[in-house]
XYZ file of C-alpha atoms in Angstrom:
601
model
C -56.853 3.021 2.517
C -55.203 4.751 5.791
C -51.949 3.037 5.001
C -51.876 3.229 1.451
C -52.340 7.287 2.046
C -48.986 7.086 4.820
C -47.303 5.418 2.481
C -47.665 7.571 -0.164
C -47.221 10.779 1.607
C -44.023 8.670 3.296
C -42.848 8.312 -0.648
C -43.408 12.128 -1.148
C -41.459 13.260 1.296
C -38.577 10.681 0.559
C -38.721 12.148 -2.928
C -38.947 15.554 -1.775
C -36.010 15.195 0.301
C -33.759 13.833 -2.653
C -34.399 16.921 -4.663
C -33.660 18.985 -1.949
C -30.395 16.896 -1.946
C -29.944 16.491 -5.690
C -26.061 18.865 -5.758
C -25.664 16.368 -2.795
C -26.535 13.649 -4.953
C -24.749 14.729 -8.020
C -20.961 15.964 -5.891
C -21.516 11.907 -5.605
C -22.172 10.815 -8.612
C -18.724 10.278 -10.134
C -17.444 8.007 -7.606
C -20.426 6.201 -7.416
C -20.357 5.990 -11.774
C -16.358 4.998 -11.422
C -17.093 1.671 -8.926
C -20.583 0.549 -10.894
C -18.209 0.837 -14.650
C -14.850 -0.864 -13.093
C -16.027 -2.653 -10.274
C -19.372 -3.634 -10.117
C -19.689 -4.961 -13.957
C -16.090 -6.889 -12.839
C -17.859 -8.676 -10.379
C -20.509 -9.443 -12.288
C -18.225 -10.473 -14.816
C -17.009 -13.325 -12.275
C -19.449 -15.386 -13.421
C -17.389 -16.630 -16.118
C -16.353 -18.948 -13.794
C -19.704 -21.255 -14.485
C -19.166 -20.879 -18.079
C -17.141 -22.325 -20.943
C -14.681 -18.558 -22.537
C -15.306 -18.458 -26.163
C -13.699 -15.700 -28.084
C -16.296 -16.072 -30.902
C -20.551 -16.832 -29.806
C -21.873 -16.928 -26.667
C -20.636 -18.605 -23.665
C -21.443 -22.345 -22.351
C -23.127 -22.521 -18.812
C -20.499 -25.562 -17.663
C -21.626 -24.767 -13.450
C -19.199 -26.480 -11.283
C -16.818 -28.215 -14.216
C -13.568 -25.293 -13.508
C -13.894 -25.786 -9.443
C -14.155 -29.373 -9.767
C -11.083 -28.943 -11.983
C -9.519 -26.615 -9.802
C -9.821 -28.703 -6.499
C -8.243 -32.004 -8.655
C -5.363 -29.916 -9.851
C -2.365 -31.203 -7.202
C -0.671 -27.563 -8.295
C -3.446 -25.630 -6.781
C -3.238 -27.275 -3.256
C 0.766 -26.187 -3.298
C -0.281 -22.948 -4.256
C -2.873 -22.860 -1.716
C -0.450 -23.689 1.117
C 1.863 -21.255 -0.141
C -0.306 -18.658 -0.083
C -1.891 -19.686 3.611
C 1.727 -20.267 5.094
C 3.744 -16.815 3.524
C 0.286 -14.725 4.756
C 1.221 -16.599 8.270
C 4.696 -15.726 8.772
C 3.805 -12.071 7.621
C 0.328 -11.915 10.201
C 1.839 -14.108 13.454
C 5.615 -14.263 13.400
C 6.230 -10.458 12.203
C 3.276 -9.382 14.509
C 5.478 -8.734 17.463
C 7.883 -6.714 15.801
C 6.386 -3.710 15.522
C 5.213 -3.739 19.363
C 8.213 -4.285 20.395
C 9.606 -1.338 18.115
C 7.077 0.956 19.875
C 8.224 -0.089 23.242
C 11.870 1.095 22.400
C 11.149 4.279 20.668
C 9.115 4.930 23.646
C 11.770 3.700 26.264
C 14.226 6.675 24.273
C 11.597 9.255 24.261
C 11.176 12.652 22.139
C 14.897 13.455 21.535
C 16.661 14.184 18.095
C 17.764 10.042 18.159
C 14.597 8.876 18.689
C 12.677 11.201 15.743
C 16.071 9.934 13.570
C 14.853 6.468 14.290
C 10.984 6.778 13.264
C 12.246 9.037 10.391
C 14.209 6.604 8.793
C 11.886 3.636 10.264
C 8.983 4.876 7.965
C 10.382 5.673 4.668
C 10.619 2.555 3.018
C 6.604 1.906 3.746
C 6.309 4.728 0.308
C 8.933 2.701 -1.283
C 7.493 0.539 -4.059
C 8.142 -3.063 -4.350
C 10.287 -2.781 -7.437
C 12.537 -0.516 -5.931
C 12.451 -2.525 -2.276
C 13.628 -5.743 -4.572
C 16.215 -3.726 -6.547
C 17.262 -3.063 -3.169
C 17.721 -6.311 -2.080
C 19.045 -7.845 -4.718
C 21.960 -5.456 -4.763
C 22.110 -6.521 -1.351
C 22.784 -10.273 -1.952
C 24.385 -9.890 -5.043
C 28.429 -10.420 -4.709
C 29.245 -7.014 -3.360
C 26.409 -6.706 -1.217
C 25.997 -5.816 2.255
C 24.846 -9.569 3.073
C 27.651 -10.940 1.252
C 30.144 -8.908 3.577
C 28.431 -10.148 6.630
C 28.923 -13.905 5.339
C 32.340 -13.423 4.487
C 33.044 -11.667 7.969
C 31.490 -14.801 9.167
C 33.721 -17.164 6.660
C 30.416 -18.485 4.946
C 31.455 -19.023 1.018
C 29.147 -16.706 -1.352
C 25.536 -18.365 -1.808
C 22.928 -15.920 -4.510
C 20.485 -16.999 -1.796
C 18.082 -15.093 -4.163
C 17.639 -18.538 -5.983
C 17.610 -20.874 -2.919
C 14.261 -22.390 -2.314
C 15.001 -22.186 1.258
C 16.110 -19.286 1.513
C 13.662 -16.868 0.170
C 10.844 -17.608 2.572
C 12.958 -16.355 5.163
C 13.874 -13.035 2.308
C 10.299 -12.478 2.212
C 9.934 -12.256 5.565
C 13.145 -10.172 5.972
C 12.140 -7.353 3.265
C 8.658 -7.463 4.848
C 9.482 -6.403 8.409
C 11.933 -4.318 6.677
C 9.440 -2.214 4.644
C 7.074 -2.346 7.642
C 7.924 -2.181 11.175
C 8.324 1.293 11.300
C 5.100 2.641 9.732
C 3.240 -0.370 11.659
C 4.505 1.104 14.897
C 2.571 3.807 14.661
C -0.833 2.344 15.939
C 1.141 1.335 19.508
C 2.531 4.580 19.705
C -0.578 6.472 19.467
C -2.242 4.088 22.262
C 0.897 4.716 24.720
C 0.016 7.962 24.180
C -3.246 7.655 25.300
C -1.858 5.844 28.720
C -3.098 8.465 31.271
C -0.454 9.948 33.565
C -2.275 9.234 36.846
C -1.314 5.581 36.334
C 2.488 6.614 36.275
C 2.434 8.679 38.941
C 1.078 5.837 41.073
C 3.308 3.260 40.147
C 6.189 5.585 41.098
C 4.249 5.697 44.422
C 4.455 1.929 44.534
C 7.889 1.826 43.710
C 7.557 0.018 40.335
C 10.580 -0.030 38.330
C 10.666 0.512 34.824
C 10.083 -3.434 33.553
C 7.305 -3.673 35.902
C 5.453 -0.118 34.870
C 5.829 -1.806 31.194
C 4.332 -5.291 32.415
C 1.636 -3.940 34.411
C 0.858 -0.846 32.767
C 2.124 -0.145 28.644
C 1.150 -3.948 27.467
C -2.246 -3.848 29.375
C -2.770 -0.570 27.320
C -1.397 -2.252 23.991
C -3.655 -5.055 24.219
C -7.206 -3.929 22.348
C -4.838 -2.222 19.850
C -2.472 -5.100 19.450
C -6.186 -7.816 19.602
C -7.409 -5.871 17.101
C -4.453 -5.607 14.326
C -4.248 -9.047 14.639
C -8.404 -9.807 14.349
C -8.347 -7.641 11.155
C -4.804 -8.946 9.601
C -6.097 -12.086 10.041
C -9.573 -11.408 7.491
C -6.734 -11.015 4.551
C -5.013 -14.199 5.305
C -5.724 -15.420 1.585
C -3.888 -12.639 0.346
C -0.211 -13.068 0.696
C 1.263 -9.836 -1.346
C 1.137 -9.889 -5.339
C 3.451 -6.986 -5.963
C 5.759 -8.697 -3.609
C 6.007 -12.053 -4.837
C 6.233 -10.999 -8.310
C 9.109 -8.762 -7.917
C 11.057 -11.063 -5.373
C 10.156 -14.786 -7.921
C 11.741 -16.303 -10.181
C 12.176 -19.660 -11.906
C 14.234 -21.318 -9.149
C 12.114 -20.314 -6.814
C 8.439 -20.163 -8.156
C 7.145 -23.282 -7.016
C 8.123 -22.484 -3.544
C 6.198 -18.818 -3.584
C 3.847 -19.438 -5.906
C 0.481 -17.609 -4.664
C -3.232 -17.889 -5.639
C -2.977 -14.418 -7.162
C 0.443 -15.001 -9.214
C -1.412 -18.325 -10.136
C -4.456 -16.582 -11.625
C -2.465 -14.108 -13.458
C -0.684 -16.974 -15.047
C -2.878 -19.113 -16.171
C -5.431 -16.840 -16.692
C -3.841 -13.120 -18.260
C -0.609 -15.572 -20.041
C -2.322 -18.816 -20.700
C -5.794 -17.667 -21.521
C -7.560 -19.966 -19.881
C -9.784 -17.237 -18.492
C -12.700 -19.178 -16.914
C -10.847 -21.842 -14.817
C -8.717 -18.943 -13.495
C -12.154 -17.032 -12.352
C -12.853 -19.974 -10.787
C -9.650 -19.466 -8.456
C -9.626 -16.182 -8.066
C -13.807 -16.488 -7.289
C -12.683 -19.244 -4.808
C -9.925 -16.724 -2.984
C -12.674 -14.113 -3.069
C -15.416 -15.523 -1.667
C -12.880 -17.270 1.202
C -11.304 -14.211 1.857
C -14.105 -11.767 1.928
C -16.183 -14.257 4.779
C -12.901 -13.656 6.381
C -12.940 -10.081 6.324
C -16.472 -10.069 7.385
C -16.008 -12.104 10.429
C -13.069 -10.614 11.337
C -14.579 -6.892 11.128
C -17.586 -8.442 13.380
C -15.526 -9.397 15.957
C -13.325 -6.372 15.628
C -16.507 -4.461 16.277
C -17.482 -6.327 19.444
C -13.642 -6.139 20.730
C -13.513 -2.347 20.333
C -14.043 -0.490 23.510
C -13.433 2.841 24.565
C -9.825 3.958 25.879
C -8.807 6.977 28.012
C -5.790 8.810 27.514
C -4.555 11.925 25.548
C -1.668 12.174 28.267
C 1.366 14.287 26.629
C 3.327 14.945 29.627
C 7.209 14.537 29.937
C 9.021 12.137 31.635
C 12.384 12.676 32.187
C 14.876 10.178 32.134
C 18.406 9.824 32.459
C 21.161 7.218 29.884
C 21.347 4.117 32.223
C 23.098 0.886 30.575
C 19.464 -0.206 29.887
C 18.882 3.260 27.873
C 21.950 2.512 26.142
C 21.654 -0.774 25.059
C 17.966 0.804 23.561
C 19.321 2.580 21.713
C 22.414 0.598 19.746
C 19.021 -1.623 19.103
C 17.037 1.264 17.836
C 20.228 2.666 15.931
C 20.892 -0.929 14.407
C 17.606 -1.500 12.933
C 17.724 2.390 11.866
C 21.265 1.521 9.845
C 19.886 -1.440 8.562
C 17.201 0.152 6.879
C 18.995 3.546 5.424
C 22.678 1.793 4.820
C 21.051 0.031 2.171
C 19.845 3.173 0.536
C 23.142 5.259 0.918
C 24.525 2.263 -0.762
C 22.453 2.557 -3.671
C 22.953 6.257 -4.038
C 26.847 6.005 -3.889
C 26.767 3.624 -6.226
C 25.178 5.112 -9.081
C 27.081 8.316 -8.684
C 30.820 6.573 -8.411
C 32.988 5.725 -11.231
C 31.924 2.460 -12.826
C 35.191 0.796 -12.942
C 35.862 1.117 -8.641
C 32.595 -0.305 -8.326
C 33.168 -3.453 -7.890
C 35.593 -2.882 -4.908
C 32.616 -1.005 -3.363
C 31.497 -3.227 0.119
C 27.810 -3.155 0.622
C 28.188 -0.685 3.942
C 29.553 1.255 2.014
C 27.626 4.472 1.712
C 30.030 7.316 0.229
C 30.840 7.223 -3.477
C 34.038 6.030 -4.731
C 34.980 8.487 -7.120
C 32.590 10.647 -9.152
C 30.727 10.380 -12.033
C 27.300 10.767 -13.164
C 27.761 8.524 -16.636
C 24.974 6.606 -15.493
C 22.347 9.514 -14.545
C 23.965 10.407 -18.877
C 23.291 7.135 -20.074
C 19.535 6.897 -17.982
C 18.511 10.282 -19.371
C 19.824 9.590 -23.197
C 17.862 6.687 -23.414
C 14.245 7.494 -25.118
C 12.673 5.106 -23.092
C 13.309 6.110 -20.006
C 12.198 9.894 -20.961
C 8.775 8.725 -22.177
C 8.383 6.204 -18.902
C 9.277 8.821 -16.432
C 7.050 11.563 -18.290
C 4.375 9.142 -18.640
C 4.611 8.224 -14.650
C 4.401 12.060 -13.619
C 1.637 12.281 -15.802
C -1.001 9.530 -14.231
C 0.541 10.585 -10.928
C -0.478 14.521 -11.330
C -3.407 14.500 -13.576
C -4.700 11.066 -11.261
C -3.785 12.774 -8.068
C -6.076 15.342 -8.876
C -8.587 13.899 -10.482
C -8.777 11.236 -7.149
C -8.896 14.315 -4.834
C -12.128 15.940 -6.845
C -13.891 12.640 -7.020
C -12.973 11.354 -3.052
C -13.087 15.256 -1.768
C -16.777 15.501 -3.356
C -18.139 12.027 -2.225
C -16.293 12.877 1.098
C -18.869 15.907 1.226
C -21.656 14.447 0.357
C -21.439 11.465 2.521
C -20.554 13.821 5.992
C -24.001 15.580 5.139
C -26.434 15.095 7.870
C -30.154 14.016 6.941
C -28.632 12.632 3.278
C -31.462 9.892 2.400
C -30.066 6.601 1.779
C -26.995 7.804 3.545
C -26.259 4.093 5.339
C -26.993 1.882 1.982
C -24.659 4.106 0.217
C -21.972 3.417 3.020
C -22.443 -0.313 2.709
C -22.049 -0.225 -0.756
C -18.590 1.992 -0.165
C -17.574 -1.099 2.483
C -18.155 -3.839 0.073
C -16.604 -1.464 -2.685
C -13.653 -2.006 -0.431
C -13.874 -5.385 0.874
C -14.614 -7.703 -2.035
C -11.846 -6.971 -5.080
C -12.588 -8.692 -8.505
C -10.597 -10.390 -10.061
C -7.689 -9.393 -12.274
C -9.245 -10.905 -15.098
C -12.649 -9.363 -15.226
C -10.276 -5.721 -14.532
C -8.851 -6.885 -17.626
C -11.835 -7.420 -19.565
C -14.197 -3.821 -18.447
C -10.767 -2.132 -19.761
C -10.680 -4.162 -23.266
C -14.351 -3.385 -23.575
C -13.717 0.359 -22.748
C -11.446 0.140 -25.385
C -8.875 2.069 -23.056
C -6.093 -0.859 -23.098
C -2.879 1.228 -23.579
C -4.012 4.033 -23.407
C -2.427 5.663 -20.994
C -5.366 7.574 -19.321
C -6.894 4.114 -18.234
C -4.329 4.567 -15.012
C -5.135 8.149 -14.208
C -8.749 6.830 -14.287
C -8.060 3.738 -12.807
C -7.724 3.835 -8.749
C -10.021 7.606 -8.988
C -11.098 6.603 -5.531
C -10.113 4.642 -2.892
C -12.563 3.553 0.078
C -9.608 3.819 2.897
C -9.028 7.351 2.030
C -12.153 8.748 1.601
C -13.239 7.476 5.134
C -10.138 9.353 6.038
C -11.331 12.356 4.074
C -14.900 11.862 5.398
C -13.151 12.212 9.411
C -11.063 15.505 8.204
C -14.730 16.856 7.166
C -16.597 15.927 10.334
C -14.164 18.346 12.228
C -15.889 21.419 9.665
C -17.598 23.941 12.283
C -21.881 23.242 11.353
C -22.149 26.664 12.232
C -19.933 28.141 9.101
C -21.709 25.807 6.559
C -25.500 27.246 7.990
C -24.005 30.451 7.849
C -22.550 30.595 4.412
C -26.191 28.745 3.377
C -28.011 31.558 4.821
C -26.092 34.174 2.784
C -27.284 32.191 -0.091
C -24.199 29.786 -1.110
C -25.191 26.434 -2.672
C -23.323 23.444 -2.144
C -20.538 23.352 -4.716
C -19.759 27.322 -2.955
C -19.888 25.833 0.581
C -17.807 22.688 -0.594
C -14.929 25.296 -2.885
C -14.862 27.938 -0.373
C -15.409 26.501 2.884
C -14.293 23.017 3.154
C -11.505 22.700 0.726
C -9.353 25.970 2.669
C -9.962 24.817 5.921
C -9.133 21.191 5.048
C -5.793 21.681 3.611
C -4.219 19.218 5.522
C -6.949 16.776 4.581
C -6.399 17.077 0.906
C -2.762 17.503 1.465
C -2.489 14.049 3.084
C -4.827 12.131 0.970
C -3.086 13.917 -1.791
C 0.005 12.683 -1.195
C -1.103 9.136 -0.357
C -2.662 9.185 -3.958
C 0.362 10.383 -5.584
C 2.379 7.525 -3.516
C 0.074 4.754 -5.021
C 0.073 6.273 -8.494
C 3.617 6.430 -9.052
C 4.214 2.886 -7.104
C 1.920 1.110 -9.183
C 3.599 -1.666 -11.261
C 0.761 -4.914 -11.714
C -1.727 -3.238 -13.149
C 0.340 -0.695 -15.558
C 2.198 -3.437 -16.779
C -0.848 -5.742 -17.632
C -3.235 -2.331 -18.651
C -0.551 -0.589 -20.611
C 1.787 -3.029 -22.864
C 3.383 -0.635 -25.491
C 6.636 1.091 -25.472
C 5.044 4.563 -25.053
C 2.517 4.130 -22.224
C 5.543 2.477 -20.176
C 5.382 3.349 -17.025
C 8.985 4.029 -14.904
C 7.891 0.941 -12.225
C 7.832 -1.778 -14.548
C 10.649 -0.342 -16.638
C 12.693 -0.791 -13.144
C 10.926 -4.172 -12.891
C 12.636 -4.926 -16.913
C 16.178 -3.532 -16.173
C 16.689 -3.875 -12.239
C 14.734 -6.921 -11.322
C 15.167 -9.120 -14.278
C 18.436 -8.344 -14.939
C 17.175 -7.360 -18.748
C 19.648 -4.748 -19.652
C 18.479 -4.847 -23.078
C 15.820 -2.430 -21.500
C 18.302 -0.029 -21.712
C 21.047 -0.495 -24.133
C 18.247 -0.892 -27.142
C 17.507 3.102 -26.978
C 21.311 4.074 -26.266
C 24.360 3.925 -28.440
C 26.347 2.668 -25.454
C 28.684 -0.263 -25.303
C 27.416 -1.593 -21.517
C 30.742 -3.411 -21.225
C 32.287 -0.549 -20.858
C 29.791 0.590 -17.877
C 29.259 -1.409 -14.656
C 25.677 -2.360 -15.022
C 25.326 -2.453 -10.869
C 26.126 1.012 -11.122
C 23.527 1.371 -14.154
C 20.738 -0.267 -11.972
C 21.401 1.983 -8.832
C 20.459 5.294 -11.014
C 18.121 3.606 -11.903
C 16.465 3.073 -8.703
C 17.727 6.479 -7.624
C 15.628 8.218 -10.323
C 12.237 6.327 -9.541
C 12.995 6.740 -5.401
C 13.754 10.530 -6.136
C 9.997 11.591 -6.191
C 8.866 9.474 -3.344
C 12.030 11.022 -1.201
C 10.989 14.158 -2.323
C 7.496 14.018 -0.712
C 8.687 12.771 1.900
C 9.082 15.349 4.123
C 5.837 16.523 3.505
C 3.737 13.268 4.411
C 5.886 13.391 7.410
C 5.095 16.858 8.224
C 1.446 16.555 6.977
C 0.118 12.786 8.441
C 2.312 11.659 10.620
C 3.703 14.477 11.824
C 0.773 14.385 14.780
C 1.747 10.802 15.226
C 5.567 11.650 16.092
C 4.682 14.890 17.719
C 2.998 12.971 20.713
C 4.386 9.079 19.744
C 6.451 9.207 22.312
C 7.128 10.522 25.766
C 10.398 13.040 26.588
């Protein structure tokens, strides 16, 4: 009777403390509404992979018959070693790239060079993967800048774009590319945090530079460097849709051919939703024990590191600081002569473009016929006005929804605080499949319509940690203080923690907007009309696939009398313009911190 009367009087209070939390409760509700409707029922929705898809009546419980089929398809194993051995080249060979990028920024120090180099290092990380593969395929093509450095080298022209064994190797290439800069980042923070007494008594012991490296920097980049790796290595079964997709094509498929381009195959084209479930069930399940394992032993690897040195070391330009930085100012040209390229291309006259070399980065001539053409065409109007629209409208919506949860999650004594948090993880961790995405959206009866994207992504798990970190920095003291002169929650959250967390919501903000407008896959499978086009996947048509009816349907232009490399360069100019544009901002608003203290002077 004694423990039946605890427990009740234990159930009283719990409820009692929920109403006292119930604006807590509700400030969470819409995130917690948006991953039960397009998450949750998607996963649920995996079972489909036990059962027989009929369009009409009720499905057949069939168990094991589309894994059995699955495992005896000879395809599937090719696929499945594609998809193991790209993920390894992009987790173990690339893996020392990015340390070793540290290292030299570090070796140059704070000056104007070295901020040039992580500057230009970092953009193309906000680039999406349509415009990185318009990029490179400009680059190959016959006037491109690898083209010049096989000629210089008297190799005969090769569209290594279609060579099987080449675009492994491409993949690899755009990868590093796109990432060694922005992946630096980590190693710089933690030679930061390398205190200065260690220096100081190396210089006692008369250690030279490579030895204060050996014995003291790598020691320091070793939990960081143990513990990219441990966590890389949980998403091994996931070898980069957007990538593959915009970098494939038919000479090349079978040789890139991933799990995920697999499932979206023969599941989304060839309808044969249940057996590709079963895949994409079998790459779940795989790679979430992976990501669980993984984050276990990243917990037990973490320890705690000293640091928050920012002194100066001054050094003088010895041959070894000079050959530094030709390396540093090499891989900085490789990334931005690209770009330049692009940009004088689009704005020179289309007839000298063909003489144009791919290092070349002023225009010959001028003319802005193809920014004309770009803007007359109907098409591109409604794709770039329906982009800024999911990007604004969904930018803001995701900062309500992830700035409210944020809140309510960073309040102390919230009951059922940890369960919540769990739920968050595995929000985060285990991703459904495309083809149950598909189906909650058909059901919703939001299939183009083009407010299914600004819905779509409202909150993302990554950045509303990060938000939740911003809010644990809020001063107690002003939130018990603005309670005591009566405020309620939603006051305390409008007028207290959204103006002293600018930066917070100016950084996850932008990091929104950066996703939003990047985001090809699922606008082109969600939104399949001509007005709920999206600018991505009309770069994807024209650019990528070389379809230049994309264009020439919606204009009265004769294209033969334009140079359609010219034509696809505004066109990636025009998508990279907003990106560029915000780029100074992220810079100055998330990684400005970084840089400030990356790096030694």
């Amino acid at each position: 009777m004694g423990k039946t009367a605890v427990k009740k009087k234990c159930q009283a209070s719990t409820w009692q403390k929920i109403k006292r939390y119930k604006w807590i409760y509700l400030m969470l509700m819409p995130a917690l509404l948006y991953f039960v409707i397009f998450r949750v029922s998607a996963i649920i929705g995996m079972k489909l992979a036990f059962y027989d898809y009929k369009i009409v009546g009720d499905n057949t419980f069939v168990g094991m018959k589309y894994f059995k089929m699955l495992f005896d398809t000879p395809a599937f194993w090719n696929i499945m070693k594609n998809t193991l051995l790209i993920s390894s080249i992009k987790i173990f060979l690339l893996f020392p790239f990015p340390v070793m990028f540290a290292l030299l920024l570090n070796e140059v120090g704070r000056t104007k060079f070295g901020k040039f180099v992580q500057v230009v290092s970092y953009m193309p990380h906000f680039l999406s993967w349509v415009i990185i593969a318009g990029i490179w395929i400009d680059a190959f093509s016959q006037g491109g800048i690898v083209t010049g450095i096989m000629k210089a080298f008297g190799l005969e022209y090769k569209n290594l774009m279609v060579s099987k064994s080449a675009i492994i190797p491409i993949l690899t290439g755009s990868e590093m590319w796109r990432s060694i800069g922005w992946d630096s980042i980590i190693y710089l923070s933690a030679i930061l945090g390398i205190s200065k007494e260690l220096y100081d008594a190396a210089a006692i012991d008369g250690a030279g530079r490579w030895k204060t490296v050996k014995h003291i920097i790598l020691p320091a980049l070793a939990i960081p460097m143990v513990t990219v790796l441990i966590l890389n290595v949980g998403f091994i079964m996931s070898a980069g849709l957007d990538q593959i997709l915009n970098f494939s094509n038919d000479a090349v498929l079978s040789r890139i051919d991933i799990i995920d381009t697999y499932v979206y195959r023969i599941g989304l084209v060839n309808t044969q939703y249940s057996f590709a479930t079963a895949a994409s069930l079998f790459k779940g399940v795989i790679g979430t024990t992976l990501v669980l394992i993984t984050h276990f032993r990243f917990m037990d690897s973490c320890a705690a590191r000293g640091g928050g040195w920012r002194g100066k070391m001054k050094k003088k330009i010895t041959i070894g600081q000079l050959l530094i930085r030709v390396c540093l100012l090499t891989a900085a040209l490789l990334i931005l002569i690209p770009i330049l390229n692009i940009l004088a291309k689009s704005v020179s006259e289309p007839k000298l473009v063909p003489y144009m070399s791919g290092w070349q980065f002023w225009p010959s001539g001028f003319d802005l016929i193809n920014y004309k053409l770009i803007f007359s065409n109907s098409l591109v109007t409604r794709s770039f006005l329906n982009s800024l629209f999911i990007t604004t409208v969904g930018t803001a919506l995701s900062l309500l929804v992830t700035g409210c949860a944020a809140y309510a999650l960073t309040r102390p004594g919230l009951p059922f605080k940890k369960p919540l948090m769990v739920f968050f993880i595995i929000m985060m961790i285990f991703e459904p499949s495309i083809i149950q995405e598909y189906f909650v959206i058909k059901d919703l009866n939001l299939l183009n319509n083009i407010w299914v994207m600004v819905i779509y992504n409202s909150v993302n798990v990554y950045y509303l940690i990060l938000m939740m970190r911003f809010f644990e920095e809020t001063p107690i003291a002003l939130i018990e203080a603005a309670k005591i002169d009566g405020a309620g929650e939603l006051s305390v959250f409008f007028k207290i923690f959204l103006p002293l967390n600018k930066i917070a919501f100016m950084t996850v903000g932008m990091f929104y907007a950066v996703v939003r407008w990047n985001e090809y896959f699922k606008s082109s499978v969600f939104l399949q009309t001509r007005d709920t086009t999206v600018l991505q996947v009309f770069l994807k048509q024209f650019v990528v696939n070389g379809d230049s009816t994309a264009i020439a349907s919606y204009a009265n232009v004769d294209l033969t009398s334009l140079n359609i490399g010219s034509l696809k360069a505004a066109t990636i100019v025009i998508v990279m313009v907003p990106i560029l544009a915000m780029y100074p901002l992220i810079l100055k608003y998330y990684t400005g911190g970084v840089m400030a203290g990356g790096v030694k002077e």
